[in-house]
Short mmCIF file of C-alpha atoms in Angstrom, two decimals:
data_model
loop_
_atom_site.label_atom_id
_atom_site.label_comp_id
_atom_site.label_asym_id
_atom_site.label_seq_id
_atom_site.Cartn_x
_atom_site.Cartn_y
_atom_site.Cartn_z
CA MET A 139 -10.97 -103.85 27.88
CA PHE A 140 -9.07 -101.07 26.14
CA ALA A 141 -11.80 -98.56 26.90
CA ALA A 142 -9.86 -98.08 30.14
CA ILE A 143 -7.19 -96.44 27.97
CA SER A 144 -9.26 -94.77 25.26
CA ASP A 145 -12.06 -93.40 27.45
CA TYR A 146 -10.30 -92.34 30.67
CA GLY A 147 -7.41 -90.37 32.08
CA ILE A 148 -4.45 -88.76 30.37
CA THR A 149 -4.54 -91.27 27.52
CA ARG A 150 -8.08 -90.19 26.66
CA GLN A 151 -6.92 -86.57 26.55
CA ALA A 152 -3.88 -87.52 24.47
CA ILE A 153 -6.10 -89.28 21.93
CA LYS A 154 -8.59 -86.40 21.92
CA ASN A 155 -5.77 -83.89 21.30
CA GLY A 156 -4.21 -85.95 18.52
CA LEU A 157 -1.06 -86.73 20.49
CA LEU A 158 -1.73 -90.47 20.57
CA LYS A 159 -3.52 -92.79 18.16
CA LEU A 160 -4.85 -96.14 19.33
CA HIS A 161 -6.28 -98.88 17.12
CA ILE A 162 -7.39 -102.29 18.37
CA TRP A 163 -6.87 -105.21 15.97
CA ASP A 164 -8.91 -108.38 16.53
CA PRO A 165 -7.25 -111.60 15.28
CA ARG A 166 -10.70 -113.17 14.87
CA ASN A 167 -11.21 -110.91 11.87
CA TYR A 168 -8.31 -112.67 10.14
CA THR A 169 -9.26 -116.31 10.69
CA GLY A 170 -11.05 -116.98 7.42
CA GLY A 171 -13.10 -119.77 9.04
CA ARG A 172 -16.74 -119.94 10.05
CA ARG A 173 -15.86 -120.55 13.70
CA ARG A 174 -13.30 -117.71 13.69
CA ALA A 175 -11.05 -119.85 15.89
CA VAL A 176 -7.83 -118.18 17.04
CA ASP A 177 -6.58 -120.99 19.29
CA ASP A 178 -5.89 -124.72 19.16
CA ARG A 179 -4.40 -127.53 21.25
CA PRO A 180 -0.60 -127.43 21.50
CA TYR A 181 1.47 -130.10 19.77
CA GLY A 182 3.00 -132.49 22.32
CA GLY A 183 -0.01 -132.30 24.61
CA GLY A 184 -0.40 -130.49 27.88
CA PRO A 185 -3.08 -128.25 29.39
CA GLY A 186 -4.38 -125.07 27.88
CA MET A 187 -4.74 -123.69 24.38
CA LEU A 188 -2.30 -121.88 22.12
CA MET A 189 -2.97 -118.98 19.77
CA LYS A 190 -2.73 -120.09 16.14
CA PRO A 191 -0.05 -118.59 13.88
CA GLU A 192 -2.11 -117.85 10.73
CA PRO A 193 -4.66 -115.33 12.10
CA LEU A 194 -2.04 -113.67 14.29
CA ALA A 195 0.41 -113.28 11.42
CA ARG A 196 -2.30 -111.83 9.14
CA CYS A 197 -3.48 -109.49 11.88
CA ILE A 198 0.04 -108.24 12.64
CA ASP A 199 0.78 -107.73 8.94
CA ALA A 200 -2.42 -105.69 8.53
CA ALA A 201 -1.57 -103.56 11.57
CA ARG A 202 1.95 -102.85 10.33
CA ALA A 203 0.69 -102.04 6.84
CA CYS A 204 -1.44 -99.36 8.49
CA LYS A 205 1.38 -98.09 10.75
CA PRO A 206 4.92 -99.49 10.44
CA GLY A 207 7.01 -99.91 13.56
CA PRO A 208 8.38 -102.62 15.83
CA VAL A 209 6.18 -105.43 17.07
CA VAL A 210 6.36 -105.88 20.85
CA TYR A 211 5.07 -109.11 22.39
CA LEU A 212 3.99 -108.85 26.02
CA SER A 213 5.73 -111.92 27.38
CA PRO A 214 6.99 -113.26 30.74
CA ARG A 215 10.38 -113.93 29.15
CA GLY A 216 10.77 -110.37 27.86
CA ASP A 217 12.89 -107.50 29.16
CA LEU A 218 11.47 -106.12 32.39
CA LEU A 219 9.75 -102.82 31.62
CA ASP A 220 11.45 -99.79 33.15
CA GLN A 221 11.61 -96.08 32.42
CA ARG A 222 14.55 -96.43 30.03
CA ILE A 223 12.61 -98.91 27.88
CA VAL A 224 9.54 -96.66 28.05
CA GLU A 225 11.53 -93.75 26.65
CA GLU A 226 13.03 -95.96 23.94
CA LEU A 227 9.54 -97.02 22.86
CA SER A 228 8.29 -93.43 22.95
CA GLY A 229 10.81 -92.61 20.22
CA CYS A 230 9.22 -95.07 17.79
CA ASP A 231 6.93 -93.66 15.12
CA GLY A 232 4.51 -96.51 15.80
CA LEU A 233 4.21 -99.66 17.89
CA THR A 234 2.30 -102.88 17.39
CA LEU A 235 1.64 -104.53 20.76
CA LEU A 236 0.87 -108.25 20.64
CA SER A 237 -1.22 -109.53 23.54
CA GLY A 238 -1.07 -113.26 24.12
CA ARG A 239 -3.79 -115.40 25.66
CA TYR A 240 -4.07 -118.90 27.07
CA GLU A 241 -0.64 -120.59 26.92
CA GLY A 242 0.71 -117.81 24.70
CA VAL A 243 1.30 -117.71 20.96
CA ASP A 244 2.85 -120.10 18.45
CA GLU A 245 6.64 -119.66 18.58
CA ARG A 246 6.80 -119.22 14.82
CA VAL A 247 4.89 -115.95 15.11
CA ILE A 248 7.54 -114.71 17.53
CA GLU A 249 10.34 -115.82 15.21
CA THR A 250 8.87 -114.20 12.10
CA ARG A 251 6.95 -111.14 13.35
CA VAL A 252 8.13 -110.03 16.81
CA HIS A 253 11.01 -107.57 17.24
CA ARG A 254 11.04 -107.37 21.02
CA GLU A 255 9.51 -109.08 24.06
CA ILE A 256 8.65 -107.09 27.18
CA SER A 257 7.42 -108.20 30.61
CA ILE A 258 5.74 -105.99 33.22
CA GLY A 259 6.73 -108.26 36.12
CA ASP A 260 7.42 -111.75 37.40
CA TYR A 261 3.85 -112.91 37.89
CA VAL A 262 1.05 -114.42 35.83
CA ILE A 263 -2.01 -112.65 34.40
CA ALA A 264 -4.68 -114.12 32.13
CA GLY A 265 -3.57 -112.30 29.00
CA GLY A 266 -1.35 -109.60 27.59
CA GLU A 267 -4.07 -106.95 27.34
CA LEU A 268 -3.42 -105.49 30.78
CA ALA A 269 0.32 -105.51 30.11
CA ALA A 270 -0.26 -103.73 26.78
CA MET A 271 -2.31 -101.08 28.56
CA VAL A 272 0.54 -100.52 31.02
CA VAL A 273 2.92 -99.97 28.09
CA ILE A 274 0.48 -97.58 26.38
CA GLU A 275 -0.01 -95.54 29.56
CA THR A 276 3.69 -95.29 30.40
CA VAL A 277 4.71 -94.40 26.85
CA ALA A 278 1.90 -91.86 26.43
CA ARG A 279 2.86 -89.87 29.50
CA VAL A 280 6.39 -89.17 28.20
CA LEU A 281 5.16 -87.91 24.82
CA PRO A 282 5.54 -84.12 24.47
CA GLY A 283 2.42 -82.23 25.48
CA VAL A 284 0.51 -85.16 26.97
CA LEU A 285 0.91 -84.14 30.62
CA GLY A 286 0.44 -80.45 29.89
CA ASN A 287 3.34 -79.57 32.20
CA ASP A 288 6.68 -81.23 31.42
CA LEU A 289 7.78 -80.63 35.03
CA SER A 290 5.24 -83.26 36.12
CA MET A 291 7.16 -85.96 34.28
CA LYS A 292 10.55 -84.72 35.49
CA GLN A 293 9.39 -85.00 39.09
CA ASP A 294 8.07 -88.54 38.68
CA SER A 295 9.78 -91.58 40.14
CA PHE A 296 12.43 -93.14 37.87
CA PHE A 297 12.86 -90.05 35.63
CA ASN A 298 16.36 -89.49 37.01
CA GLY A 299 16.84 -93.05 38.26
CA LEU A 300 15.50 -92.28 41.74
CA LEU A 301 12.16 -92.61 43.52
CA ASP A 302 10.11 -89.47 44.05
CA CYS A 303 10.29 -87.62 47.37
CA PRO A 304 7.45 -87.71 49.94
CA HIS A 305 4.63 -85.20 49.36
CA TYR A 306 2.26 -83.38 51.74
CA THR A 307 -0.90 -81.27 51.51
CA ARG A 308 -3.40 -79.68 53.91
CA PRO A 309 -3.92 -79.93 56.84
CA GLU A 310 -0.54 -79.04 58.36
CA ARG A 311 -1.13 -81.55 61.16
CA PHE A 312 -2.73 -84.97 60.72
CA GLU A 313 -3.03 -87.48 63.58
CA GLY A 314 -0.13 -85.85 65.41
CA LEU A 315 2.14 -85.72 62.35
CA ASP A 316 3.27 -82.35 60.99
CA VAL A 317 4.25 -81.25 57.52
CA PRO A 318 8.06 -80.78 57.43
CA PRO A 319 8.74 -77.09 58.26
CA VAL A 320 10.94 -76.54 55.20
CA LEU A 321 7.91 -77.05 52.94
CA LEU A 322 6.14 -74.19 54.71
CA SER A 323 9.17 -71.87 54.62
CA GLY A 324 8.62 -70.40 51.16
CA ASN A 325 12.34 -70.84 50.45
CA HIS A 326 12.22 -72.58 47.07
CA GLU A 327 15.92 -73.37 46.96
CA LYS A 328 15.85 -75.08 50.37
CA ILE A 329 12.69 -76.92 49.36
CA ARG A 330 14.38 -78.15 46.16
CA GLN A 331 17.40 -79.39 48.13
CA TRP A 332 15.20 -81.06 50.74
CA ARG A 333 13.15 -82.85 48.11
CA PHE A 334 16.21 -84.20 46.35
CA LYS A 335 17.75 -85.42 49.63
CA GLN A 336 14.48 -87.10 50.53
CA SER A 337 14.32 -88.67 47.08
CA VAL A 338 17.80 -90.15 47.49
CA ALA A 339 17.06 -91.33 51.05
CA LYS A 340 13.72 -92.92 50.07
CA THR A 341 15.41 -94.70 47.14
CA GLY A 342 18.13 -96.00 49.45
CA GLU A 343 15.52 -97.22 51.92
CA CYS A 344 12.99 -98.77 49.51
CA ARG A 345 14.95 -99.57 46.35
CA PRO A 346 18.70 -99.75 47.12
CA ASP A 347 19.17 -101.60 43.82
CA LEU A 348 18.23 -98.41 41.95
CA LEU A 349 20.76 -96.44 43.95
CA GLU A 350 23.53 -98.89 43.18
CA ARG A 351 22.74 -98.82 39.47
CA LEU A 352 22.81 -95.02 39.36
CA ASN A 353 26.42 -94.30 38.45
CA LEU A 354 28.34 -92.70 35.63
CA HIS A 355 29.07 -95.97 33.86
CA ASP A 356 25.72 -97.77 33.91
CA ASN A 357 23.13 -95.01 33.63
CA ALA A 358 24.65 -92.06 31.82
CA ALA A 359 21.22 -90.92 30.61
CA ASP A 360 19.94 -90.69 34.18
CA ILE A 361 23.11 -88.98 35.41
CA GLU A 362 22.71 -86.27 32.77
CA ARG A 363 19.41 -85.33 34.43
CA LEU A 364 21.17 -84.43 37.68
CA ASP A 365 22.83 -81.05 38.19
CA PRO A 366 26.34 -80.87 39.79
CA GLU A 367 24.90 -80.14 43.23
CA GLN A 368 22.60 -83.16 43.04
CA MET A 369 25.51 -85.30 41.88
CA ASN A 370 27.50 -84.31 44.97
CA LEU A 371 24.54 -85.01 47.26
CA LEU A 372 24.12 -88.42 45.68
CA LYS A 373 27.81 -89.28 46.00
CA ASN A 374 27.88 -88.14 49.65
CA PHE A 375 24.80 -90.24 50.42
CA LYS A 376 26.45 -93.30 48.87
CA LEU A 377 29.59 -92.71 50.91
CA GLU A 378 27.54 -92.37 54.12
CA ARG A 379 25.74 -95.64 53.38
CA LYS A 380 29.05 -97.38 52.73
CA ASP A 381 30.46 -96.12 56.06
CA ASP A 382 27.34 -97.40 57.85
#
């Protein structure tokens, strides 16, 4: 499954260039039994199987002996992954990502080995592998040098707490819709202002919760990424929305 990360896209390039190291640890290699069983029926009954504590604990210990760092369990009860958490994780020297299966993992593994639980959304998937790949991809792209051009990251959605602005390419007219004239003007300052205004407006339209959270008290890190002019535009937009 993890070939999607190691063999494709920016993560492949990051690994190739030595900016990211990825190692897959298989709990079956730490079972010690002939059947190599990693799951068993849960105490108390109920449907499904539960991942056993012994092979998981041994596997995690081996991974951390190779590369110390926090253990993150991909879990529906974890903190909802956002850009702030991504940047926190990117500052770690190493990460061990624990992917659950079936009904999850024995709670004692969480109590004794896991430092943090993270969720990628309020829905159910078969296992934590896809969630782990999401974490790897999002963390990799904020590592220095991975994207090649740091401006790419700074223009992404969520970097400054807002959604990205709309984008256009050739042709200038498509099915009766034209590219906004300002983007054809060649005036880079006007284009910059237009893009920021559109970013604020699109955030207010699609994710008003992000706009409400973006203030000096709650998201100082995001605010620091806005220049004084952008701050004024943001404040004026909030005042206009309040008047409406």
